[in-house]
PDB file of N, CA and C in Angstrom:
ATOM      1  N   MET A   1       0.643  -1.271   0.051  1.00  0.00           N
ATOM      2  CA  MET A   1      -0.126   0.053  -0.034  1.00  0.00           C
ATOM      3  C   MET A   1       0.812   1.307  -0.012  1.00  0.00           C
ATOM      4  N   THR A   2       0.405   2.323  -0.513  1.00  0.00           N
ATOM      5  CA  THR A   2       1.142   3.702  -0.763  1.00  0.00           C
ATOM      6  C   THR A   2       0.774   4.781  -0.336  1.00  0.00           C
ATOM      7  N   HIS A   3       1.520   5.735   0.158  1.00  0.00           N
ATOM      8  CA  HIS A   3       1.281   6.865   0.824  1.00  0.00           C
ATOM      9  C   HIS A   3       1.501   7.937  -0.224  1.00  0.00           C
ATOM     10  N   LEU A   4       0.619   8.834  -0.828  1.00  0.00           N
ATOM     11  CA  LEU A   4       1.055   9.757  -1.744  1.00  0.00           C
ATOM     12  C   LEU A   4       0.968  11.250  -1.350  1.00  0.00           C
ATOM     13  N   THR A   5       1.997  11.910  -1.939  1.00  0.00           N
ATOM     14  CA  THR A   5       2.325  13.122  -1.615  1.00  0.00           C
ATOM     15  C   THR A   5       2.474  14.056  -3.115  1.00  0.00           C
ATOM     16  N   THR A   6       2.203  15.249  -3.131  1.00  0.00           N
ATOM     17  CA  THR A   6       2.597  16.093  -4.272  1.00  0.00           C
ATOM     18  C   THR A   6       2.998  17.394  -3.901  1.00  0.00           C
ATOM     19  N   HIS A   7       3.640  18.210  -4.855  1.00  0.00           N
ATOM     20  CA  HIS A   7       4.295  19.374  -4.720  1.00  0.00           C
ATOM     21  C   HIS A   7       3.926  20.284  -6.092  1.00  0.00           C
ATOM     22  N   VAL A   8       3.337  21.164  -6.110  1.00  0.00           N
ATOM     23  CA  VAL A   8       2.885  22.249  -6.914  1.00  0.00           C
ATOM     24  C   VAL A   8       4.069  23.559  -7.144  1.00  0.00           C
ATOM     25  N   LEU A   9       4.480  23.651  -8.170  1.00  0.00           N
ATOM     26  CA  LEU A   9       5.332  24.776  -8.178  1.00  0.00           C
ATOM     27  C   LEU A   9       4.975  25.724  -9.428  1.00  0.00           C
ATOM     28  N   ASP A  10       4.860  26.866  -9.480  1.00  0.00           N
ATOM     29  CA  ASP A  10       4.616  27.918 -10.412  1.00  0.00           C
ATOM     30  C   ASP A  10       5.748  28.336 -10.888  1.00  0.00           C
ATOM     31  N   ALA A  11       6.149  27.481 -12.224  1.00  0.00           N
ATOM     32  CA  ALA A  11       7.426  27.958 -12.908  1.00  0.00           C
ATOM     33  C   ALA A  11       7.617  29.233 -13.538  1.00  0.00           C
ATOM     34  N   ALA A  12       6.420  29.904 -13.473  1.00  0.00           N
ATOM     35  CA  ALA A  12       6.292  31.305 -14.304  1.00  0.00           C
ATOM     36  C   ALA A  12       6.939  32.210 -13.146  1.00  0.00           C
ATOM     37  N   THR A  13       6.527  32.074 -11.906  1.00  0.00           N
ATOM     38  CA  THR A  13       7.061  32.889 -10.974  1.00  0.00           C
ATOM     39  C   THR A  13       8.071  32.354 -10.041  1.00  0.00           C
ATOM     40  N   GLY A  14       8.276  31.101 -10.187  1.00  0.00           N
ATOM     41  CA  GLY A  14       9.754  30.476  -9.341  1.00  0.00           C
ATOM     42  C   GLY A  14       9.065  30.240  -7.882  1.00  0.00           C
ATOM     43  N   THR A  15       7.759  30.099  -7.747  1.00  0.00           N
ATOM     44  CA  THR A  15       7.452  29.904  -6.274  1.00  0.00           C
ATOM     45  C   THR A  15       6.445  28.970  -6.132  1.00  0.00           C
ATOM     46  N   PRO A  16       6.319  28.434  -4.759  1.00  0.00           N
ATOM     47  CA  PRO A  16       5.246  27.263  -4.678  1.00  0.00           C
ATOM     48  C   PRO A  16       3.746  27.788  -4.926  1.00  0.00           C
ATOM     49  N   ALA A  17       3.147  26.805  -5.544  1.00  0.00           N
ATOM     50  CA  ALA A  17       1.779  27.250  -5.838  1.00  0.00           C
ATOM     51  C   ALA A  17       0.976  27.004  -4.692  1.00  0.00           C
ATOM     52  N   VAL A  18       0.497  28.083  -4.011  1.00  0.00           N
ATOM     53  CA  VAL A  18      -0.066  28.085  -2.449  1.00  0.00           C
ATOM     54  C   VAL A  18      -1.879  27.999  -3.036  1.00  0.00           C
ATOM     55  N   GLY A  19      -2.593  26.972  -2.195  1.00  0.00           N
ATOM     56  CA  GLY A  19      -3.970  26.880  -2.195  1.00  0.00           C
ATOM     57  C   GLY A  19      -4.479  26.334  -3.562  1.00  0.00           C
ATOM     58  N   VAL A  20      -3.526  25.565  -4.190  1.00  0.00           N
ATOM     59  CA  VAL A  20      -4.229  24.839  -5.390  1.00  0.00           C
ATOM     60  C   VAL A  20      -5.063  23.795  -4.813  1.00  0.00           C
ATOM     61  N   ALA A  21      -6.360  23.582  -5.230  1.00  0.00           N
ATOM     62  CA  ALA A  21      -7.304  22.557  -5.003  1.00  0.00           C
ATOM     63  C   ALA A  21      -7.141  21.440  -5.531  1.00  0.00           C
ATOM     64  N   ILE A  22      -6.905  20.258  -5.166  1.00  0.00           N
ATOM     65  CA  ILE A  22      -6.621  19.058  -5.768  1.00  0.00           C
ATOM     66  C   ILE A  22      -7.450  17.864  -5.331  1.00  0.00           C
ATOM     67  N   GLU A  23      -7.942  17.101  -6.353  1.00  0.00           N
ATOM     68  CA  GLU A  23      -8.715  15.806  -6.181  1.00  0.00           C
ATOM     69  C   GLU A  23      -8.206  14.665  -6.369  1.00  0.00           C
ATOM     70  N   LEU A  24      -8.421  13.493  -5.348  1.00  0.00           N
ATOM     71  CA  LEU A  24      -7.754  12.228  -5.979  1.00  0.00           C
ATOM     72  C   LEU A  24      -8.785  11.433  -6.298  1.00  0.00           C
ATOM     73  N   ALA A  25      -8.753  10.866  -7.355  1.00  0.00           N
ATOM     74  CA  ALA A  25      -9.837   9.930  -7.988  1.00  0.00           C
ATOM     75  C   ALA A  25      -9.278   8.432  -8.346  1.00  0.00           C
ATOM     76  N   ASP A  26     -10.430   7.561  -8.016  1.00  0.00           N
ATOM     77  CA  ASP A  26      -9.947   6.127  -8.504  1.00  0.00           C
ATOM     78  C   ASP A  26     -10.051   5.944  -9.999  1.00  0.00           C
ATOM     79  N   ALA A  27      -9.923   4.781 -10.583  1.00  0.00           N
ATOM     80  CA  ALA A  27      -9.931   4.539 -11.907  1.00  0.00           C
ATOM     81  C   ALA A  27     -11.348   4.640 -12.339  1.00  0.00           C
ATOM     82  N   ARG A  28     -12.430   4.624 -11.528  1.00  0.00           N
ATOM     83  CA  ARG A  28     -13.788   4.658 -11.811  1.00  0.00           C
ATOM     84  C   ARG A  28     -14.235   6.114 -12.078  1.00  0.00           C
ATOM     85  N   GLY A  29     -13.138   7.124 -11.385  1.00  0.00           N
ATOM     86  CA  GLY A  29     -13.538   8.517 -11.395  1.00  0.00           C
ATOM     87  C   GLY A  29     -14.299   8.899 -10.081  1.00  0.00           C
ATOM     88  N   THR A  30     -14.305   7.965  -9.076  1.00  0.00           N
ATOM     89  CA  THR A  30     -14.737   8.090  -7.985  1.00  0.00           C
ATOM     90  C   THR A  30     -13.816   9.068  -6.961  1.00  0.00           C
ATOM     91  N   VAL A  31     -14.189  10.295  -6.453  1.00  0.00           N
ATOM     92  CA  VAL A  31     -13.360  11.197  -5.714  1.00  0.00           C
ATOM     93  C   VAL A  31     -13.131  10.605  -4.369  1.00  0.00           C
ATOM     94  N   ILE A  32     -11.791  10.375  -3.978  1.00  0.00           N
ATOM     95  CA  ILE A  32     -11.467   9.608  -2.781  1.00  0.00           C
ATOM     96  C   ILE A  32     -11.000  10.809  -1.816  1.00  0.00           C
ATOM     97  N   ALA A  33     -10.393  11.886  -2.198  1.00  0.00           N
ATOM     98  CA  ALA A  33      -9.906  12.905  -1.349  1.00  0.00           C
ATOM     99  C   ALA A  33      -9.985  14.226  -2.070  1.00  0.00           C
ATOM    100  N   THR A  34      -9.858  15.416  -1.386  1.00  0.00           N
ATOM    101  CA  THR A  34      -9.706  16.791  -1.904  1.00  0.00           C
ATOM    102  C   THR A  34      -8.964  17.445  -0.705  1.00  0.00           C
ATOM    103  N   ALA A  35      -8.187  18.297  -1.094  1.00  0.00           N
ATOM    104  CA  ALA A  35      -7.355  19.188  -0.471  1.00  0.00           C
ATOM    105  C   ALA A  35      -6.674  20.307  -1.375  1.00  0.00           C
ATOM    106  N   SER A  36      -6.144  21.061  -0.432  1.00  0.00           N
ATOM    107  CA  SER A  36      -5.246  22.228  -0.990  1.00  0.00           C
ATOM    108  C   SER A  36      -4.117  22.310  -0.548  1.00  0.00           C
ATOM    109  N   THR A  37      -3.062  22.571  -1.588  1.00  0.00           N
ATOM    110  CA  THR A  37      -1.481  22.707  -1.263  1.00  0.00           C
ATOM    111  C   THR A  37      -1.497  24.041  -0.158  1.00  0.00           C
ATOM    112  N   ASP A  38      -0.201  23.527   0.786  1.00  0.00           N
ATOM    113  CA  ASP A  38       0.132  24.451   1.799  1.00  0.00           C
ATOM    114  C   ASP A  38       0.773  25.660   1.263  1.00  0.00           C
ATOM    115  N   ALA A  39       1.480  26.405   2.165  1.00  0.00           N
ATOM    116  CA  ALA A  39       2.355  27.611   1.868  1.00  0.00           C
ATOM    117  C   ALA A  39       3.735  27.190   0.713  1.00  0.00           C
ATOM    118  N   ASP A  40       3.890  26.009   1.198  1.00  0.00           N
ATOM    119  CA  ASP A  40       5.174  25.380   0.434  1.00  0.00           C
ATOM    120  C   ASP A  40       4.689  24.804  -0.928  1.00  0.00           C
ATOM    121  N   GLY A  41       3.537  24.775  -1.448  1.00  0.00           N
ATOM    122  CA  GLY A  41       2.994  24.047  -2.338  1.00  0.00           C
ATOM    123  C   GLY A  41       2.811  22.540  -2.129  1.00  0.00           C
ATOM    124  N   ARG A  42       2.821  22.178  -0.978  1.00  0.00           N
ATOM    125  CA  ARG A  42       2.937  20.753  -0.812  1.00  0.00           C
ATOM    126  C   ARG A  42       1.562  20.288  -0.291  1.00  0.00           C
ATOM    127  N   LEU A  43       1.455  18.951  -0.263  1.00  0.00           N
ATOM    128  CA  LEU A  43       0.166  18.361  -0.008  1.00  0.00           C
ATOM    129  C   LEU A  43       0.396  16.663   0.133  1.00  0.00           C
ATOM    130  N   ALA A  44      -0.257  16.085   1.210  1.00  0.00           N
ATOM    131  CA  ALA A  44      -0.090  14.582   1.397  1.00  0.00           C
ATOM    132  C   ALA A  44      -1.569  14.542   1.546  1.00  0.00           C
ATOM    133  N   LEU A  45      -2.265  13.670   0.430  1.00  0.00           N
ATOM    134  CA  LEU A  45      -3.418  13.469  -0.001  1.00  0.00           C
ATOM    135  C   LEU A  45      -3.953  12.000  -0.160  1.00  0.00           C
ATOM    136  N   GLY A  46      -5.337  11.940   0.335  1.00  0.00           N
ATOM    137  CA  GLY A  46      -5.750  10.592   0.408  1.00  0.00           C
ATOM    138  C   GLY A  46      -5.752   9.777   1.626  1.00  0.00           C
ATOM    139  N   PRO A  47      -6.246   8.507   1.578  1.00  0.00           N
ATOM    140  CA  PRO A  47      -6.179   7.880   2.892  1.00  0.00           C
ATOM    141  C   PRO A  47      -4.841   7.595   3.261  1.00  0.00           C
ATOM    142  N   ASP A  48      -4.367   7.180   4.406  1.00  0.00           N
ATOM    143  CA  ASP A  48      -3.006   6.981   4.820  1.00  0.00           C
ATOM    144  C   ASP A  48      -2.423   5.901   3.792  1.00  0.00           C
ATOM    145  N   ARG A  49      -3.010   4.992   3.141  1.00  0.00           N
ATOM    146  CA  ARG A  49      -2.447   4.086   2.209  1.00  0.00           C
ATOM    147  C   ARG A  49      -3.497   3.954   0.863  1.00  0.00           C
ATOM    148  N   LEU A  50      -3.004   3.962  -0.048  1.00  0.00           N
ATOM    149  CA  LEU A  50      -3.571   3.707  -1.387  1.00  0.00           C
ATOM    150  C   LEU A  50      -3.388   2.094  -1.964  1.00  0.00           C
ATOM    151  N   GLU A  51      -4.273   1.530  -2.357  1.00  0.00           N
ATOM    152  CA  GLU A  51      -4.095   0.145  -2.741  1.00  0.00           C
ATOM    153  C   GLU A  51      -3.753   0.036  -4.137  1.00  0.00           C
ATOM    154  N   PRO A  52      -2.785  -0.953  -4.559  1.00  0.00           N
ATOM    155  CA  PRO A  52      -2.393  -0.868  -5.966  1.00  0.00           C
ATOM    156  C   PRO A  52      -3.746  -0.771  -6.811  1.00  0.00           C
ATOM    157  N   GLY A  53      -3.280   0.181  -7.948  1.00  0.00           N
ATOM    158  CA  GLY A  53      -4.263   0.246  -8.925  1.00  0.00           C
ATOM    159  C   GLY A  53      -4.189   1.694  -9.914  1.00  0.00           C
ATOM    160  N   ILE A  54      -5.199   2.093 -10.447  1.00  0.00           N
ATOM    161  CA  ILE A  54      -4.937   3.321 -11.295  1.00  0.00           C
ATOM    162  C   ILE A  54      -5.668   4.647 -10.564  1.00  0.00           C
ATOM    163  N   TYR A  55      -4.937   5.594 -10.504  1.00  0.00           N
ATOM    164  CA  TYR A  55      -5.660   6.851  -9.936  1.00  0.00           C
ATOM    165  C   TYR A  55      -5.113   7.859 -10.707  1.00  0.00           C
ATOM    166  N   ALA A  56      -6.044   9.242 -10.413  1.00  0.00           N
ATOM    167  CA  ALA A  56      -5.745  10.320 -10.928  1.00  0.00           C
ATOM    168  C   ALA A  56      -5.849  11.816  -9.962  1.00  0.00           C
ATOM    169  N   LEU A  57      -4.941  12.536 -10.306  1.00  0.00           N
ATOM    170  CA  LEU A  57      -4.915  13.700  -9.524  1.00  0.00           C
ATOM    171  C   LEU A  57      -5.193  14.757 -10.484  1.00  0.00           C
ATOM    172  N   THR A  58      -6.194  15.637 -10.094  1.00  0.00           N
ATOM    173  CA  THR A  58      -6.830  16.797 -10.663  1.00  0.00           C
ATOM    174  C   THR A  58      -6.446  18.062 -10.061  1.00  0.00           C
ATOM    175  N   PHE A  59      -5.734  18.858 -10.784  1.00  0.00           N
ATOM    176  CA  PHE A  59      -5.208  20.142 -10.139  1.00  0.00           C
ATOM    177  C   PHE A  59      -5.947  21.379 -10.589  1.00  0.00           C
ATOM    178  N   ASP A  60      -6.630  22.300  -9.581  1.00  0.00           N
ATOM    179  CA  ASP A  60      -7.267  23.391 -10.230  1.00  0.00           C
ATOM    180  C   ASP A  60      -6.584  24.582 -10.483  1.00  0.00           C
ATOM    181  N   THR A  61      -5.762  24.296 -11.679  1.00  0.00           N
ATOM    182  CA  THR A  61      -4.623  25.417 -12.086  1.00  0.00           C
ATOM    183  C   THR A  61      -5.424  26.741 -12.607  1.00  0.00           C
ATOM    184  N   GLY A  62      -6.690  26.461 -13.081  1.00  0.00           N
ATOM    185  CA  GLY A  62      -7.339  27.946 -13.313  1.00  0.00           C
ATOM    186  C   GLY A  62      -7.727  28.636 -11.943  1.00  0.00           C
ATOM    187  N   GLY A  63      -8.010  28.027 -11.080  1.00  0.00           N
ATOM    188  CA  GLY A  63      -8.158  28.696  -9.840  1.00  0.00           C
ATOM    189  C   GLY A  63      -7.131  29.447  -9.336  1.00  0.00           C
ATOM    190  N   HIS A  64      -5.746  28.703  -9.365  1.00  0.00           N
ATOM    191  CA  HIS A  64      -4.520  29.213  -8.875  1.00  0.00           C
ATOM    192  C   HIS A  64      -4.045  30.357  -9.712  1.00  0.00           C
ATOM    193  N   PHE A  65      -4.376  30.580 -10.941  1.00  0.00           N
ATOM    194  CA  PHE A  65      -4.091  31.617 -11.607  1.00  0.00           C
ATOM    195  C   PHE A  65      -4.973  32.856 -11.693  1.00  0.00           C
ATOM    196  N   ALA A  66      -6.411  32.435 -11.312  1.00  0.00           N
ATOM    197  CA  ALA A  66      -7.307  33.538 -11.481  1.00  0.00           C
ATOM    198  C   ALA A  66      -7.003  34.331 -10.271  1.00  0.00           C
ATOM    199  N   ARG A  67      -6.606  33.770  -9.144  1.00  0.00           N
ATOM    200  CA  ARG A  67      -6.087  34.458  -7.928  1.00  0.00           C
ATOM    201  C   ARG A  67      -5.133  35.678  -7.931  1.00  0.00           C
ATOM    202  N   SER A  68      -4.170  35.446  -9.196  1.00  0.00           N
ATOM    203  CA  SER A  68      -3.429  36.575  -9.353  1.00  0.00           C
ATOM    204  C   SER A  68      -3.745  37.245 -10.644  1.00  0.00           C
ATOM    205  N   GLY A  69      -4.796  36.940 -11.236  1.00  0.00           N
ATOM    206  CA  GLY A  69      -5.353  37.798 -12.435  1.00  0.00           C
ATOM    207  C   GLY A  69      -4.570  37.342 -13.564  1.00  0.00           C
ATOM    208  N   THR A  70      -3.980  36.091 -13.630  1.00  0.00           N
ATOM    209  CA  THR A  70      -3.076  35.628 -14.879  1.00  0.00           C
ATOM    210  C   THR A  70      -4.045  34.836 -15.826  1.00  0.00           C
ATOM    211  N   ALA A  71      -4.269  35.125 -17.001  1.00  0.00           N
ATOM    212  CA  ALA A  71      -4.863  34.263 -17.964  1.00  0.00           C
ATOM    213  C   ALA A  71      -4.101  32.902 -18.092  1.00  0.00           C
ATOM    214  N   THR A  72      -4.728  31.789 -18.171  1.00  0.00           N
ATOM    215  CA  THR A  72      -4.339  30.421 -18.239  1.00  0.00           C
ATOM    216  C   THR A  72      -5.034  29.722 -19.440  1.00  0.00           C
ATOM    217  N   PHE A  73      -4.210  28.745 -20.145  1.00  0.00           N
ATOM    218  CA  PHE A  73      -4.846  28.059 -21.143  1.00  0.00           C
ATOM    219  C   PHE A  73      -5.703  26.871 -20.485  1.00  0.00           C
ATOM    220  N   TYR A  74      -4.982  26.372 -19.477  1.00  0.00           N
ATOM    221  CA  TYR A  74      -5.471  25.031 -18.894  1.00  0.00           C
ATOM    222  C   TYR A  74      -6.188  25.370 -17.736  1.00  0.00           C
ATOM    223  N   PRO A  75      -7.644  25.051 -17.500  1.00  0.00           N
ATOM    224  CA  PRO A  75      -8.242  25.344 -16.384  1.00  0.00           C
ATOM    225  C   PRO A  75      -8.055  24.333 -15.330  1.00  0.00           C
ATOM    226  N   SER A  76      -7.625  23.148 -15.659  1.00  0.00           N
ATOM    227  CA  SER A  76      -7.528  22.090 -14.789  1.00  0.00           C
ATOM    228  C   SER A  76      -6.217  21.378 -15.571  1.00  0.00           C
ATOM    229  N   ALA A  77      -5.434  20.472 -14.747  1.00  0.00           N
ATOM    230  CA  ALA A  77      -4.570  19.347 -15.115  1.00  0.00           C
ATOM    231  C   ALA A  77      -4.984  18.186 -14.526  1.00  0.00           C
ATOM    232  N   THR A  78      -4.835  17.061 -15.325  1.00  0.00           N
ATOM    233  CA  THR A  78      -5.236  15.712 -14.647  1.00  0.00           C
ATOM    234  C   THR A  78      -4.126  14.918 -15.045  1.00  0.00           C
ATOM    235  N   VAL A  79      -3.490  14.134 -13.956  1.00  0.00           N
ATOM    236  CA  VAL A  79      -2.389  13.509 -14.127  1.00  0.00           C
ATOM    237  C   VAL A  79      -3.089  11.968 -13.504  1.00  0.00           C
ATOM    238  N   SER A  80      -2.683  11.034 -14.680  1.00  0.00           N
ATOM    239  CA  SER A  80      -3.103   9.526 -14.098  1.00  0.00           C
ATOM    240  C   SER A  80      -1.827   8.944 -13.791  1.00  0.00           C
ATOM    241  N   PHE A  81      -1.953   8.088 -12.933  1.00  0.00           N
ATOM    242  CA  PHE A  81      -0.878   7.308 -12.561  1.00  0.00           C
ATOM    243  C   PHE A  81      -1.173   6.022 -11.916  1.00  0.00           C
ATOM    244  N   THR A  82      -0.196   5.148 -11.810  1.00  0.00           N
ATOM    245  CA  THR A  82      -0.181   3.770 -11.262  1.00  0.00           C
ATOM    246  C   THR A  82       0.223   3.423  -9.970  1.00  0.00           C
ATOM    247  N   VAL A  83      -0.422   3.066  -9.155  1.00  0.00           N
ATOM    248  CA  VAL A  83       0.115   2.803  -7.840  1.00  0.00           C
ATOM    249  C   VAL A  83       0.524   1.033  -7.701  1.00  0.00           C
ATOM    250  N   GLY A  84       1.618   0.567  -7.358  1.00  0.00           N
ATOM    251  CA  GLY A  84       2.078  -0.611  -7.245  1.00  0.00           C
ATOM    252  C   GLY A  84       2.174  -1.035  -5.978  1.00  0.00           C
ATOM    253  N   ASP A  85       3.420  -1.554  -5.700  1.00  0.00           N
ATOM    254  CA  ASP A  85       3.714  -2.111  -4.317  1.00  0.00           C
ATOM    255  C   ASP A  85       4.604  -1.074  -3.318  1.00  0.00           C
ATOM    256  N   GLU A  86       4.806   0.064  -3.961  1.00  0.00           N
ATOM    257  CA  GLU A  86       5.900   1.055  -3.511  1.00  0.00           C
ATOM    258  C   GLU A  86       5.036   1.615  -2.081  1.00  0.00           C
ATOM    259  N   THR A  87       5.824   1.879  -1.157  1.00  0.00           N
ATOM    260  CA  THR A  87       5.153   2.541   0.070  1.00  0.00           C
ATOM    261  C   THR A  87       5.071   4.200   0.182  1.00  0.00           C
ATOM    262  N   HIS A  88       5.773   4.580  -0.662  1.00  0.00           N
ATOM    263  CA  HIS A  88       5.417   6.228  -1.000  1.00  0.00           C
ATOM    264  C   HIS A  88       5.652   6.596  -2.482  1.00  0.00           C
ATOM    265  N   LEU A  89       4.525   7.361  -2.785  1.00  0.00           N
ATOM    266  CA  LEU A  89       4.683   7.787  -4.414  1.00  0.00           C
ATOM    267  C   LEU A  89       4.680   9.391  -4.114  1.00  0.00           C
ATOM    268  N   HIS A  90       5.488  10.083  -4.919  1.00  0.00           N
ATOM    269  CA  HIS A  90       5.314  11.488  -4.953  1.00  0.00           C
ATOM    270  C   HIS A  90       4.966  12.015  -6.521  1.00  0.00           C
ATOM    271  N   VAL A  91       3.916  12.911  -6.621  1.00  0.00           N
ATOM    272  CA  VAL A  91       3.604  13.140  -8.016  1.00  0.00           C
ATOM    273  C   VAL A  91       3.722  14.857  -8.227  1.00  0.00           C
ATOM    274  N   PRO A  92       4.772  15.324  -8.540  1.00  0.00           N
ATOM    275  CA  PRO A  92       4.817  16.655  -8.434  1.00  0.00           C
ATOM    276  C   PRO A  92       4.171  17.237  -9.794  1.00  0.00           C
ATOM    277  N   LEU A  93       3.878  18.518  -9.668  1.00  0.00           N
ATOM    278  CA  LEU A  93       3.478  19.390 -11.044  1.00  0.00           C
ATOM    279  C   LEU A  93       4.095  20.670 -11.056  1.00  0.00           C
ATOM    280  N   LEU A  94       4.791  20.758 -12.313  1.00  0.00           N
ATOM    281  CA  LEU A  94       5.326  22.176 -12.436  1.00  0.00           C
ATOM    282  C   LEU A  94       4.348  22.794 -13.509  1.00  0.00           C
ATOM    283  N   LEU A  95       4.261  23.973 -13.043  1.00  0.00           N
ATOM    284  CA  LEU A  95       2.766  24.598 -13.750  1.00  0.00           C
ATOM    285  C   LEU A  95       3.307  26.200 -14.476  1.00  0.00           C
ATOM    286  N   SER A  96       2.887  26.436 -15.448  1.00  0.00           N
ATOM    287  CA  SER A  96       3.004  27.710 -15.843  1.00  0.00           C
ATOM    288  C   SER A  96       1.562  28.290 -16.545  1.00  0.00           C
ATOM    289  N   PRO A  97       1.180  29.262 -16.929  1.00  0.00           N
ATOM    290  CA  PRO A  97       0.100  29.688 -17.569  1.00  0.00           C
ATOM    291  C   PRO A  97      -0.384  28.587 -18.792  1.00  0.00           C
ATOM    292  N   PHE A  98       0.683  28.552 -19.555  1.00  0.00           N
ATOM    293  CA  PHE A  98       0.229  27.847 -20.740  1.00  0.00           C
ATOM    294  C   PHE A  98       1.111  26.440 -21.150  1.00  0.00           C
ATOM    295  N   ALA A  99       1.610  25.878 -20.148  1.00  0.00           N
ATOM    296  CA  ALA A  99       2.193  24.608 -19.937  1.00  0.00           C
ATOM    297  C   ALA A  99       2.154  23.910 -18.648  1.00  0.00           C
ATOM    298  N   TYR A 100       2.113  22.702 -18.539  1.00  0.00           N
ATOM    299  CA  TYR A 100       2.448  21.887 -17.428  1.00  0.00           C
ATOM    300  C   TYR A 100       3.426  20.466 -17.540  1.00  0.00           C
ATOM    301  N   SER A 101       4.022  20.210 -16.473  1.00  0.00           N
ATOM    302  CA  SER A 101       4.871  19.143 -16.870  1.00  0.00           C
ATOM    303  C   SER A 101       4.818  18.205 -15.369  1.00  0.00           C
ATOM    304  N   THR A 102       4.829  16.926 -15.435  1.00  0.00           N
ATOM    305  CA  THR A 102       4.911  16.197 -14.195  1.00  0.00           C
ATOM    306  C   THR A 102       6.056  15.113 -14.429  1.00  0.00           C
ATOM    307  N   TYR A 103       6.334  14.298 -13.287  1.00  0.00           N
ATOM    308  CA  TYR A 103       7.335  13.360 -13.398  1.00  0.00           C
ATOM    309  C   TYR A 103       7.221  12.418 -11.992  1.00  0.00           C
ATOM    310  N   ARG A 104       7.541  11.126 -11.945  1.00  0.00           N
ATOM    311  CA  ARG A 104       7.627  10.443 -10.613  1.00  0.00           C
ATOM    312  C   ARG A 104       8.824  10.844  -9.829  1.00  0.00           C
ATOM    313  N   GLY A 105       8.258  11.721  -8.720  1.00  0.00           N
ATOM    314  CA  GLY A 105       9.244  12.203  -7.698  1.00  0.00           C
ATOM    315  C   GLY A 105       9.706  11.171  -6.873  1.00  0.00           C
ATOM    316  N   SER A 106      10.477  11.612  -5.888  1.00  0.00           N
ATOM    317  CA  SER A 106      10.934  10.702  -4.877  1.00  0.00           C
ATOM    318  C   SER A 106      10.756  11.107  -3.603  1.00  0.00           C
TER     319      SER A 106
END
């Protein structure tokens, strides 16, 4: 079973993305948990442990940029990923108004 964390960085400003609302859903699209990033753009989300399977994190990127009056092309970003037998999984998001990227963190 896996513990899940994320970190959202605003690459356009070089700062953590504070207060980004995030949803965690399972493969059926059922929302398991919702929360927002802290002052460092970080968040531990979901139950204490995720069973193996496919999940998705949906980041409210539009809300983040709206708070600063910045136009954005992506109102949200959804990252699907597979949970296996690891004990910790980190799914970061690098964000700008017109692009985003992710990778499997450590």
